[in-house]
mmCIF file of C-alpha atoms in Angstrom:
data_model
loop_
_atom_site.group_PDB
_atom_site.id
_atom_site.type_symbol
_atom_site.label_atom_id
_atom_site.label_comp_id
_atom_site.label_asym_id
_atom_site.label_seq_id
_atom_site.Cartn_x
_atom_site.Cartn_y
_atom_site.Cartn_z
ATOM 1 C CA UNK V 1 0.199 -0.382 0.028
ATOM 2 C CA UNK V 2 1.312 4.015 -0.409
ATOM 3 C CA UNK V 3 -0.264 6.500 0.819
ATOM 4 C CA UNK V 4 0.690 10.277 -0.794
ATOM 5 C CA UNK V 5 1.628 12.406 2.906
ATOM 6 C CA UNK V 6 2.386 16.177 2.340
ATOM 7 C CA UNK V 7 3.533 15.671 -1.272
ATOM 8 C CA UNK V 8 5.497 12.504 -0.302
ATOM 9 C CA UNK V 9 4.516 8.822 -0.900
ATOM 10 C CA UNK V 10 5.135 6.438 2.574
ATOM 11 C CA UNK V 11 5.337 2.788 1.789
ATOM 12 C CA UNK V 12 3.243 0.291 4.151
ATOM 13 C CA UNK V 13 1.944 -3.450 4.449
ATOM 14 C CA UNK V 14 -1.551 -4.844 5.333
ATOM 15 C CA UNK V 15 -1.872 -8.579 6.870
ATOM 16 C CA UNK V 16 -4.531 -10.180 8.691
ATOM 17 C CA UNK V 17 -7.496 -9.583 10.465
ATOM 18 C CA UNK V 18 -8.220 -8.351 14.301
ATOM 19 C CA UNK V 19 -6.810 -6.134 16.602
ATOM 20 C CA UNK V 20 -4.891 -3.309 14.283
ATOM 21 C CA UNK V 21 -1.254 -4.144 15.580
ATOM 22 C CA UNK V 22 1.254 -1.246 14.129
ATOM 23 C CA UNK V 23 5.020 -3.091 13.396
ATOM 24 C CA UNK V 24 7.959 0.260 13.324
ATOM 25 C CA UNK V 25 11.267 -0.013 11.957
ATOM 26 C CA UNK V 26 14.308 0.601 13.106
ATOM 27 C CA UNK V 27 17.243 2.920 11.530
ATOM 28 C CA UNK V 28 18.258 1.276 8.520
ATOM 29 C CA UNK V 29 15.599 -1.296 8.568
ATOM 30 C CA UNK V 30 11.834 -1.748 6.566
ATOM 31 C CA UNK V 31 8.563 -3.320 7.351
ATOM 32 C CA UNK V 32 10.906 -6.104 5.704
ATOM 33 C CA UNK V 33 12.368 -6.937 9.497
ATOM 34 C CA UNK V 34 8.558 -8.295 10.333
ATOM 35 C CA UNK V 35 8.940 -10.611 7.358
ATOM 36 C CA UNK V 36 9.671 -13.902 9.738
ATOM 37 C CA UNK V 37 6.878 -12.467 11.886
ATOM 38 C CA UNK V 38 4.335 -11.542 10.069
ATOM 39 C CA UNK V 39 2.331 -14.524 9.046
ATOM 40 C CA UNK V 40 2.290 -15.571 12.482
ATOM 41 C CA UNK V 41 1.604 -11.897 13.572
ATOM 42 C CA UNK V 42 -1.374 -12.099 10.987
ATOM 43 C CA UNK V 43 -3.354 -14.738 12.556
ATOM 44 C CA UNK V 44 -4.494 -12.658 14.985
ATOM 45 C CA UNK V 45 -3.781 -9.151 14.657
ATOM 46 C CA UNK V 46 -4.802 -6.638 11.993
ATOM 47 C CA UNK V 47 -0.863 -6.267 11.286
ATOM 48 C CA UNK V 48 0.117 -2.918 9.456
ATOM 49 C CA UNK V 49 4.052 -2.307 8.969
ATOM 50 C CA UNK V 50 5.136 0.521 7.947
ATOM 51 C CA UNK V 51 8.596 1.846 5.671
ATOM 52 C CA UNK V 52 9.043 5.243 7.770
ATOM 53 C CA UNK V 53 10.675 8.301 5.532
ATOM 54 C CA UNK V 54 13.837 7.942 4.152
ATOM 55 C CA UNK V 55 13.773 3.672 4.521
ATOM 56 C CA UNK V 56 12.573 0.929 2.447
ATOM 57 C CA UNK V 57 10.337 2.307 0.001
ATOM 58 C CA UNK V 58 9.277 4.940 1.278
ATOM 59 C CA UNK V 59 10.101 9.135 0.027
ATOM 60 C CA UNK V 60 11.752 11.696 2.296
ATOM 61 C CA UNK V 61 10.662 14.685 2.950
ATOM 62 C CA UNK V 62 13.777 17.569 3.936
ATOM 63 C CA UNK V 63 17.075 17.873 6.101
ATOM 64 C CA UNK V 64 15.111 16.808 9.587
ATOM 65 C CA UNK V 65 12.206 13.429 10.045
ATOM 66 C CA UNK V 66 11.556 14.544 13.794
ATOM 67 C CA UNK V 67 9.615 12.120 15.078
ATOM 68 C CA UNK V 68 6.713 13.428 15.336
ATOM 69 C CA UNK V 69 7.022 14.168 11.459
ATOM 70 C CA UNK V 70 7.074 10.418 11.725
ATOM 71 C CA UNK V 71 4.136 10.376 13.907
ATOM 72 C CA UNK V 72 2.285 12.057 11.678
ATOM 73 C CA UNK V 73 2.196 9.706 8.843
ATOM 74 C CA UNK V 74 1.331 6.676 10.717
ATOM 75 C CA UNK V 75 -1.638 8.792 12.091
ATOM 76 C CA UNK V 76 -2.730 9.785 8.753
ATOM 77 C CA UNK V 77 -2.073 5.878 7.908
ATOM 78 C CA UNK V 78 -4.660 4.917 10.472
ATOM 79 C CA UNK V 79 -7.078 7.133 9.184
ATOM 80 C CA UNK V 80 -6.698 5.644 5.893
ATOM 81 C CA UNK V 81 -7.262 2.429 7.687
ATOM 82 C CA UNK V 82 -10.228 3.564 9.812
ATOM 83 C CA UNK V 83 -7.870 1.827 12.380
ATOM 84 C CA UNK V 84 -9.458 3.991 15.938
ATOM 85 C CA UNK V 85 -7.367 2.016 18.206
ATOM 86 C CA UNK V 86 -4.016 0.280 18.056
ATOM 87 C CA UNK V 87 -1.265 -1.365 19.882
ATOM 88 C CA UNK V 88 2.215 -0.344 18.422
ATOM 89 C CA UNK V 89 5.409 -2.457 18.235
ATOM 90 C CA UNK V 90 8.581 -0.097 17.824
ATOM 91 C CA UNK V 91 12.206 -1.230 17.521
ATOM 92 C CA UNK V 92 14.846 1.332 18.579
ATOM 93 C CA UNK V 93 13.858 4.558 16.215
ATOM 94 C CA UNK V 94 10.900 2.588 15.694
ATOM 95 C CA UNK V 95 9.592 2.581 19.345
ATOM 96 C CA UNK V 96 10.927 6.875 19.096
ATOM 97 C CA UNK V 97 8.036 6.753 17.126
ATOM 98 C CA UNK V 98 5.648 5.126 18.684
ATOM 99 C CA UNK V 99 6.264 7.445 21.380
ATOM 100 C CA UNK V 100 6.221 10.356 19.795
ATOM 101 C CA UNK V 101 2.319 8.898 18.229
ATOM 102 C CA UNK V 102 1.799 8.383 21.859
ATOM 103 C CA UNK V 103 1.905 11.628 23.266
ATOM 104 C CA UNK V 104 -0.536 13.474 21.077
ATOM 105 C CA UNK V 105 -3.082 9.806 20.531
ATOM 106 C CA UNK V 106 -3.284 8.737 23.835
ATOM 107 C CA UNK V 107 -6.620 7.135 23.712
ATOM 108 C CA UNK V 108 -5.871 5.616 20.522
ATOM 109 C CA UNK V 109 -2.816 3.261 21.710
ATOM 110 C CA UNK V 110 -4.452 -0.104 23.524
ATOM 111 C CA UNK V 111 -0.059 -1.108 24.362
ATOM 112 C CA UNK V 112 3.282 0.323 23.526
ATOM 113 C CA UNK V 113 5.988 -2.243 23.168
ATOM 114 C CA UNK V 114 9.440 -1.062 23.088
ATOM 115 C CA UNK V 115 11.764 -3.279 21.479
ATOM 116 C CA UNK V 116 15.606 -2.531 21.856
ATOM 117 C CA UNK V 117 14.456 1.141 22.047
ATOM 118 C CA UNK V 118 14.064 3.672 24.431
ATOM 119 C CA UNK V 119 12.282 6.909 26.456
ATOM 120 C CA UNK V 120 15.532 8.321 26.947
ATOM 121 C CA UNK V 121 16.403 10.903 24.861
ATOM 122 C CA UNK V 122 19.561 10.810 23.447
ATOM 123 C CA UNK V 123 22.623 11.971 25.465
ATOM 124 C CA UNK V 124 25.289 14.547 24.856
ATOM 125 C CA UNK V 125 28.488 12.528 23.298
ATOM 126 C CA UNK V 126 25.623 10.386 21.849
ATOM 127 C CA UNK V 127 24.104 14.192 20.270
ATOM 128 C CA UNK V 128 27.994 13.878 19.563
ATOM 129 C CA UNK V 129 28.112 10.026 17.744
ATOM 130 C CA UNK V 130 24.986 11.305 15.816
ATOM 131 C CA UNK V 131 26.729 14.955 14.083
ATOM 132 C CA UNK V 132 29.599 12.386 13.166
ATOM 133 C CA UNK V 133 27.642 9.865 11.937
ATOM 134 C CA UNK V 134 26.445 12.517 9.623
ATOM 135 C CA UNK V 135 29.965 13.912 8.702
ATOM 136 C CA UNK V 136 30.912 10.372 8.056
ATOM 137 C CA UNK V 137 27.865 8.669 5.935
ATOM 138 C CA UNK V 138 28.661 11.717 3.850
ATOM 139 C CA UNK V 139 31.536 10.957 2.603
ATOM 140 C CA UNK V 140 32.408 7.143 3.186
ATOM 141 C CA UNK V 141 27.767 6.015 2.650
ATOM 142 C CA UNK V 142 28.878 1.740 2.081
ATOM 143 C CA UNK V 143 31.324 1.741 5.004
ATOM 144 C CA UNK V 144 28.713 3.586 7.085
ATOM 145 C CA UNK V 145 26.411 1.165 6.625
ATOM 146 C CA UNK V 146 27.740 -1.615 6.223
ATOM 147 C CA UNK V 147 29.279 -1.126 10.231
ATOM 148 C CA UNK V 148 26.071 0.078 11.489
ATOM 149 C CA UNK V 149 24.172 -2.727 10.960
ATOM 150 C CA UNK V 150 26.821 -5.221 11.890
ATOM 151 C CA UNK V 151 26.797 -3.005 15.288
ATOM 152 C CA UNK V 152 23.518 -3.886 15.783
ATOM 153 C CA UNK V 153 24.175 -7.709 16.232
ATOM 154 C CA UNK V 154 25.995 -8.877 19.284
ATOM 155 C CA UNK V 155 29.746 -9.460 18.415
ATOM 156 C CA UNK V 156 29.550 -13.056 19.146
ATOM 157 C CA UNK V 157 26.908 -13.637 17.305
ATOM 158 C CA UNK V 158 27.248 -11.883 14.242
ATOM 159 C CA UNK V 159 28.637 -14.965 12.358
ATOM 160 C CA UNK V 160 25.973 -17.000 13.297
ATOM 161 C CA UNK V 161 23.738 -14.102 11.129
ATOM 162 C CA UNK V 162 26.216 -13.500 8.386
ATOM 163 C CA UNK V 163 23.682 -14.292 5.605
ATOM 164 C CA UNK V 164 20.330 -11.860 7.391
ATOM 165 C CA UNK V 165 23.131 -9.081 7.936
ATOM 166 C CA UNK V 166 24.463 -9.255 4.353
ATOM 167 C CA UNK V 167 20.559 -9.096 3.301
ATOM 168 C CA UNK V 168 20.088 -6.422 5.547
ATOM 169 C CA UNK V 169 23.461 -4.061 4.767
ATOM 170 C CA UNK V 170 22.421 -4.782 0.454
ATOM 171 C CA UNK V 171 18.946 -3.133 1.224
ATOM 172 C CA UNK V 172 20.261 -0.302 4.067
ATOM 173 C CA UNK V 173 22.712 0.760 0.097
ATOM 174 C CA UNK V 174 19.149 1.073 -1.672
ATOM 175 C CA UNK V 175 17.890 3.903 0.797
ATOM 176 C CA UNK V 176 18.544 7.951 -0.143
ATOM 177 C CA UNK V 177 21.619 8.596 2.347
ATOM 178 C CA UNK V 178 19.468 12.450 2.648
ATOM 179 C CA UNK V 179 16.746 10.063 4.109
ATOM 180 C CA UNK V 180 19.166 8.444 6.082
ATOM 181 C CA UNK V 181 20.638 11.501 7.499
ATOM 182 C CA UNK V 182 17.382 12.761 8.060
ATOM 183 C CA UNK V 183 16.168 10.545 10.454
ATOM 184 C CA UNK V 184 19.508 10.870 12.565
ATOM 185 C CA UNK V 185 19.330 14.179 12.371
ATOM 186 C CA UNK V 186 15.021 13.416 14.156
ATOM 187 C CA UNK V 187 16.564 10.936 16.712
ATOM 188 C CA UNK V 188 19.514 13.745 17.840
ATOM 189 C CA UNK V 189 16.478 16.404 18.682
ATOM 190 C CA UNK V 190 13.982 13.677 19.457
ATOM 191 C CA UNK V 191 12.490 14.525 23.067
ATOM 192 C CA UNK V 192 12.908 12.741 26.520
ATOM 193 C CA UNK V 193 9.648 10.381 26.965
ATOM 194 C CA UNK V 194 10.067 9.013 30.324
ATOM 195 C CA UNK V 195 7.476 11.463 31.800
ATOM 196 C CA UNK V 196 4.648 10.133 28.441
ATOM 197 C CA UNK V 197 5.737 6.877 29.096
ATOM 198 C CA UNK V 198 5.532 7.152 33.194
ATOM 199 C CA UNK V 199 2.094 8.500 32.882
ATOM 200 C CA UNK V 200 0.327 6.268 30.878
ATOM 201 C CA UNK V 201 -2.659 3.615 31.992
ATOM 202 C CA UNK V 202 -2.420 1.366 28.793
ATOM 203 C CA UNK V 203 -0.359 -2.299 28.756
ATOM 204 C CA UNK V 204 3.415 -1.090 28.351
ATOM 205 C CA UNK V 205 6.082 -3.519 27.488
ATOM 206 C CA UNK V 206 10.297 -3.187 27.045
ATOM 207 C CA UNK V 207 12.202 -5.884 25.778
ATOM 208 C CA UNK V 208 15.569 -5.659 25.919
ATOM 209 C CA UNK V 209 18.550 -8.061 24.483
ATOM 210 C CA UNK V 210 20.969 -8.522 27.909
ATOM 211 C CA UNK V 211 24.278 -7.661 25.211
ATOM 212 C CA UNK V 212 22.128 -5.212 23.043
ATOM 213 C CA UNK V 213 25.229 -2.457 22.603
ATOM 214 C CA UNK V 214 22.985 0.335 21.638
ATOM 215 C CA UNK V 215 19.704 -0.127 24.316
ATOM 216 C CA UNK V 216 22.326 -0.813 27.760
ATOM 217 C CA UNK V 217 21.055 -3.349 29.689
ATOM 218 C CA UNK V 218 21.219 -1.650 32.853
ATOM 219 C CA UNK V 219 20.065 1.246 31.939
ATOM 220 C CA UNK V 220 17.268 0.443 30.179
ATOM 221 C CA UNK V 221 16.041 -1.590 33.513
ATOM 222 C CA UNK V 222 16.046 1.197 35.552
ATOM 223 C CA UNK V 223 14.301 3.037 32.948
ATOM 224 C CA UNK V 224 11.773 0.194 33.171
ATOM 225 C CA UNK V 225 11.355 0.434 36.401
ATOM 226 C CA UNK V 226 10.483 3.872 36.637
ATOM 227 C CA UNK V 227 7.841 4.001 34.665
ATOM 228 C CA UNK V 228 6.115 1.059 35.791
ATOM 229 C CA UNK V 229 7.059 -0.730 32.213
ATOM 230 C CA UNK V 230 6.581 -4.121 31.851
ATOM 231 C CA UNK V 231 10.837 -5.857 31.359
ATOM 232 C CA UNK V 232 11.400 -8.754 29.054
ATOM 233 C CA UNK V 233 15.460 -8.918 29.222
ATOM 234 C CA UNK V 234 16.197 -11.502 26.560
ATOM 235 C CA UNK V 235 19.321 -13.291 25.303
ATOM 236 C CA UNK V 236 21.524 -11.175 22.489
ATOM 237 C CA UNK V 237 22.374 -8.082 21.452
ATOM 238 C CA UNK V 238 20.085 -4.968 20.195
ATOM 239 C CA UNK V 239 18.495 -7.309 17.361
ATOM 240 C CA UNK V 240 15.978 -9.701 19.195
ATOM 241 C CA UNK V 241 13.351 -10.283 17.409
ATOM 242 C CA UNK V 242 16.176 -12.532 15.331
ATOM 243 C CA UNK V 243 18.336 -13.344 17.983
ATOM 244 C CA UNK V 244 15.008 -14.535 20.235
ATOM 245 C CA UNK V 245 12.571 -14.544 17.489
ATOM 246 C CA UNK V 246 9.907 -17.182 19.764
ATOM 247 C CA UNK V 247 10.312 -15.470 23.099
ATOM 248 C CA UNK V 248 9.086 -11.904 21.242
ATOM 249 C CA UNK V 249 6.681 -13.650 19.608
ATOM 250 C CA UNK V 250 4.910 -14.441 22.989
ATOM 251 C CA UNK V 251 4.857 -11.328 23.693
ATOM 252 C CA UNK V 252 3.566 -10.051 21.366
ATOM 253 C CA UNK V 253 0.960 -12.774 21.226
ATOM 254 C CA UNK V 254 0.328 -11.861 24.812
ATOM 255 C CA UNK V 255 -0.711 -8.317 24.477
ATOM 256 C CA UNK V 256 -4.094 -7.701 25.813
ATOM 257 C CA UNK V 257 -7.119 -6.815 23.919
ATOM 258 C CA UNK V 258 -8.445 -3.667 23.428
ATOM 259 C CA UNK V 259 -10.181 -2.117 26.617
ATOM 260 C CA UNK V 260 -10.002 1.689 27.618
ATOM 261 C CA UNK V 261 -8.313 3.346 30.206
ATOM 262 C CA UNK V 262 -7.991 5.840 31.793
ATOM 263 C CA UNK V 263 -5.136 9.132 31.355
#
């Protein structure tokens, strides 16, 4: 499916029937990251997997893709699909987008699951790393993508998923460089949403890899506690949907049916 949003094409897939489940991919990924999960999830949910701007088959909006801009894309897709309430599962950057959606659409979010993601804003050092990343990808795009994809996996498991990593790199190399940069800038400038998540009264889960090199386990463990989110700690790194696929599927399939919650 393709919609035209503010003059830019946004691509998404819809499979299954039932309660709506919105799947949002991470940086240097696309809706294809969910392909191995879709056959199972679509038996219970109406699954909507989106290519976020600048990734997959979706277009580029401009210099910066803010998390709110991408959340607005999701809002338009759900309007077109006549979805009033939905579960949200966001991987890494997709979690940031899900939280941006939650900010302005509390009553439309049945549950939110952060998959290898965090409600914290970037630290000062992380923001500086984002700035360096922009310069690096301008000069060495293929090297940046190769390193970025490989680093998503726990070091000891990179060789196990060699073919998967190779396919991810090949796909990411088809994305427009200005789109990748726009997303880096959007992540750098995103808001801290810990208080938003803490105050949300719906079902909220955080799934983390114990060896995640990006969302550090001890930090996210504390965040889960202060936001009153249920924490699932799995083996592996930043790619729990691959490294611990069955456990992730089980968590999502146990999401509760829609019920109203007081904000």
